[in-house]
Amino acid sequence: MEDQQLKTYHVWDKSVRFFHWINVICVLCLLALGLIILNSGMFGIPNEGKVLLKELHVIVGYVLALNLLWRVIWGFIGSKYARWSAVLPFKKGLGNDISEFRQGLSNGKPVHYKGHNPLARIGISLLFLLLISQTITGLVLAGTDVYYPPLGNWIAEWIAAEGVNPADLIPYSPDLYDPEAYKEMREFRSPYLWVHLNGFYALCVLAVIHIAAVIYEENKIGGGMISAMFTGKKALPEKPVDDE
């Protein structure tokens, strides 16, 4: 491949690149904060510290949610390779594309793509679905844990003890809660917590697979996968099959 003439193709627009790196920073922060919260007992963190960590987790989650919302919108109005038609694995003939792509890898003659290759479409789509699931369940938990929007006011009104102003509720203050309502709220919260917690572990696994796949493709196929997320450009030795 070193002897072949490389041609530069512009692929990722600024919006896609900004989304990607904001997403990376948010996910890393959320994973780190989540790990600390899950192991707060081992670290000896008091309730006040847990509340602060959860508030930080929620604030970073808001940034992630807004970033994801913009990416969803940009998938309909953005540049060619940013659109969902170039990202989601619903392309006609995807099965044949996957077979050809894998065969190219095995025989040392990789099929080059300007946008996402057919296997990457599947992986990226799974990541998007998981991030959206984590965002939705996280917003619900933000209301049940620290009474933050969008559900915080409703949750606070639901569980506040008689005579207690819902706006004055403080996490980990059972004397301010109606016991029966609080029990009902925890039951309502339970499935969202289960999905969010297991989604956390799944996200860790998918993030590792994603990084490994990028490194593999960078070394096996080339094209400057990593640098393309900074410059927006890929350098390929032959015309990509999705260049029209």
mmCIF file of C-alpha atoms in Angstrom, residues 60-145:
data_model
loop_
_atom_site.group_PDB
_atom_site.id
_atom_site.type_symbol
_atom_site.label_atom_id
_atom_site.label_comp_id
_atom_site.label_asym_id
_atom_site.label_seq_id
_atom_site.Cartn_x
_atom_site.Cartn_y
_atom_site.Cartn_z
ATOM 1 C CA VAL A 60 -22.448 16.110 31.968
ATOM 2 C CA GLY A 61 -25.436 13.987 30.933
ATOM 3 C CA TYR A 62 -27.287 17.126 29.830
ATOM 4 C CA VAL A 63 -24.337 18.055 27.595
ATOM 5 C CA LEU A 64 -24.364 14.535 26.132
ATOM 6 C CA ALA A 65 -28.141 14.720 25.563
ATOM 7 C CA LEU A 66 -27.926 18.063 23.732
ATOM 8 C CA ASN A 67 -25.003 16.801 21.665
ATOM 9 C CA LEU A 68 -26.931 13.640 20.717
ATOM 10 C CA LEU A 69 -30.041 15.666 19.878
ATOM 11 C CA TRP A 70 -28.027 17.846 17.522
ATOM 12 C CA ARG A 71 -26.476 14.774 15.886
ATOM 13 C CA VAL A 72 -29.925 13.246 15.339
ATOM 14 C CA ILE A 73 -31.066 16.469 13.645
ATOM 15 C CA TRP A 74 -27.840 16.744 11.640
ATOM 16 C CA GLY A 75 -28.413 13.217 10.382
ATOM 17 C CA PHE A 76 -31.361 14.595 8.395
ATOM 18 C CA ILE A 77 -29.975 17.941 7.222
ATOM 19 C CA GLY A 78 -26.187 17.516 7.258
ATOM 20 C CA SER A 79 -23.656 16.641 4.580
ATOM 21 C CA LYS A 80 -23.852 13.405 2.583
ATOM 22 C CA TYR A 81 -21.781 11.166 4.861
ATOM 23 C CA ALA A 82 -23.327 12.639 8.017
ATOM 24 C CA ARG A 83 -26.836 11.610 7.007
ATOM 25 C CA TRP A 84 -28.542 8.576 8.461
ATOM 26 C CA SER A 85 -28.720 6.989 5.014
ATOM 27 C CA ALA A 86 -24.904 6.789 5.124
ATOM 28 C CA VAL A 87 -24.729 5.664 8.754
ATOM 29 C CA LEU A 88 -27.524 3.230 9.584
ATOM 30 C CA PRO A 89 -27.284 -0.420 8.433
ATOM 31 C CA PHE A 90 -30.415 -0.347 6.281
ATOM 32 C CA LYS A 91 -28.674 0.020 2.941
ATOM 33 C CA LYS A 92 -29.921 -2.299 0.208
ATOM 34 C CA GLY A 93 -27.447 -5.108 -0.346
ATOM 35 C CA LEU A 94 -25.743 -4.637 3.007
ATOM 36 C CA GLY A 95 -25.248 -8.394 3.396
ATOM 37 C CA ASN A 96 -23.321 -8.580 0.117
ATOM 38 C CA ASP A 97 -21.293 -5.510 1.096
ATOM 39 C CA ILE A 98 -20.320 -7.160 4.375
ATOM 40 C CA SER A 99 -19.244 -10.352 2.573
ATOM 41 C CA GLU A 100 -17.145 -8.418 0.068
ATOM 42 C CA PHE A 101 -15.610 -6.288 2.792
ATOM 43 C CA ARG A 102 -14.637 -9.315 4.880
ATOM 44 C CA GLN A 103 -13.291 -11.140 1.831
ATOM 45 C CA GLY A 104 -11.188 -8.105 0.957
ATOM 46 C CA LEU A 105 -9.698 -8.079 4.438
ATOM 47 C CA SER A 106 -8.873 -11.784 4.287
ATOM 48 C CA ASN A 107 -7.171 -11.679 0.878
ATOM 49 C CA GLY A 108 -5.229 -8.470 1.514
ATOM 50 C CA LYS A 109 -7.215 -6.393 -0.989
ATOM 51 C CA PRO A 110 -9.456 -4.271 1.261
ATOM 52 C CA VAL A 111 -12.520 -2.550 -0.108
ATOM 53 C CA HIS A 112 -12.225 1.155 0.645
ATOM 54 C CA TYR A 113 -15.089 3.293 1.884
ATOM 55 C CA LYS A 114 -15.239 7.049 2.069
ATOM 56 C CA GLY A 115 -17.823 6.911 4.830
ATOM 57 C CA HIS A 116 -18.525 4.024 7.205
ATOM 58 C CA ASN A 117 -17.804 0.531 5.962
ATOM 59 C CA PRO A 118 -20.728 -1.968 6.259
ATOM 60 C CA LEU A 119 -19.504 -3.475 9.551
ATOM 61 C CA ALA A 120 -18.905 -0.024 11.015
ATOM 62 C CA ARG A 121 -22.497 0.918 10.189
ATOM 63 C CA ILE A 122 -23.691 -1.841 12.505
ATOM 64 C CA GLY A 123 -21.281 -0.921 15.300
ATOM 65 C CA ILE A 124 -21.996 2.813 15.106
ATOM 66 C CA SER A 125 -25.751 2.173 15.099
ATOM 67 C CA LEU A 126 -25.456 0.037 18.245
ATOM 68 C CA LEU A 127 -23.472 2.800 19.924
ATOM 69 C CA PHE A 128 -26.100 5.384 18.984
ATOM 70 C CA LEU A 129 -28.941 3.210 20.290
ATOM 71 C CA LEU A 130 -27.094 2.572 23.532
ATOM 72 C CA LEU A 131 -26.257 6.253 24.037
ATOM 73 C CA ILE A 132 -29.868 7.246 23.396
ATOM 74 C CA SER A 133 -31.060 4.582 25.857
ATOM 75 C CA GLN A 134 -28.558 5.778 28.466
ATOM 76 C CA THR A 135 -29.663 9.369 27.943
ATOM 77 C CA ILE A 136 -33.376 8.638 28.329
ATOM 78 C CA THR A 137 -32.974 6.431 31.393
ATOM 79 C CA GLY A 138 -30.420 8.861 32.829
ATOM 80 C CA LEU A 139 -32.886 11.752 32.588
ATOM 81 C CA VAL A 140 -35.452 9.675 34.481
ATOM 82 C CA LEU A 141 -32.903 8.797 37.181
ATOM 83 C CA ALA A 142 -31.853 12.444 37.436
ATOM 84 C CA GLY A 143 -35.376 13.188 38.591
ATOM 85 C CA THR A 144 -35.519 10.316 41.092
ATOM 86 C CA ASP A 145 -32.014 10.836 42.545
#
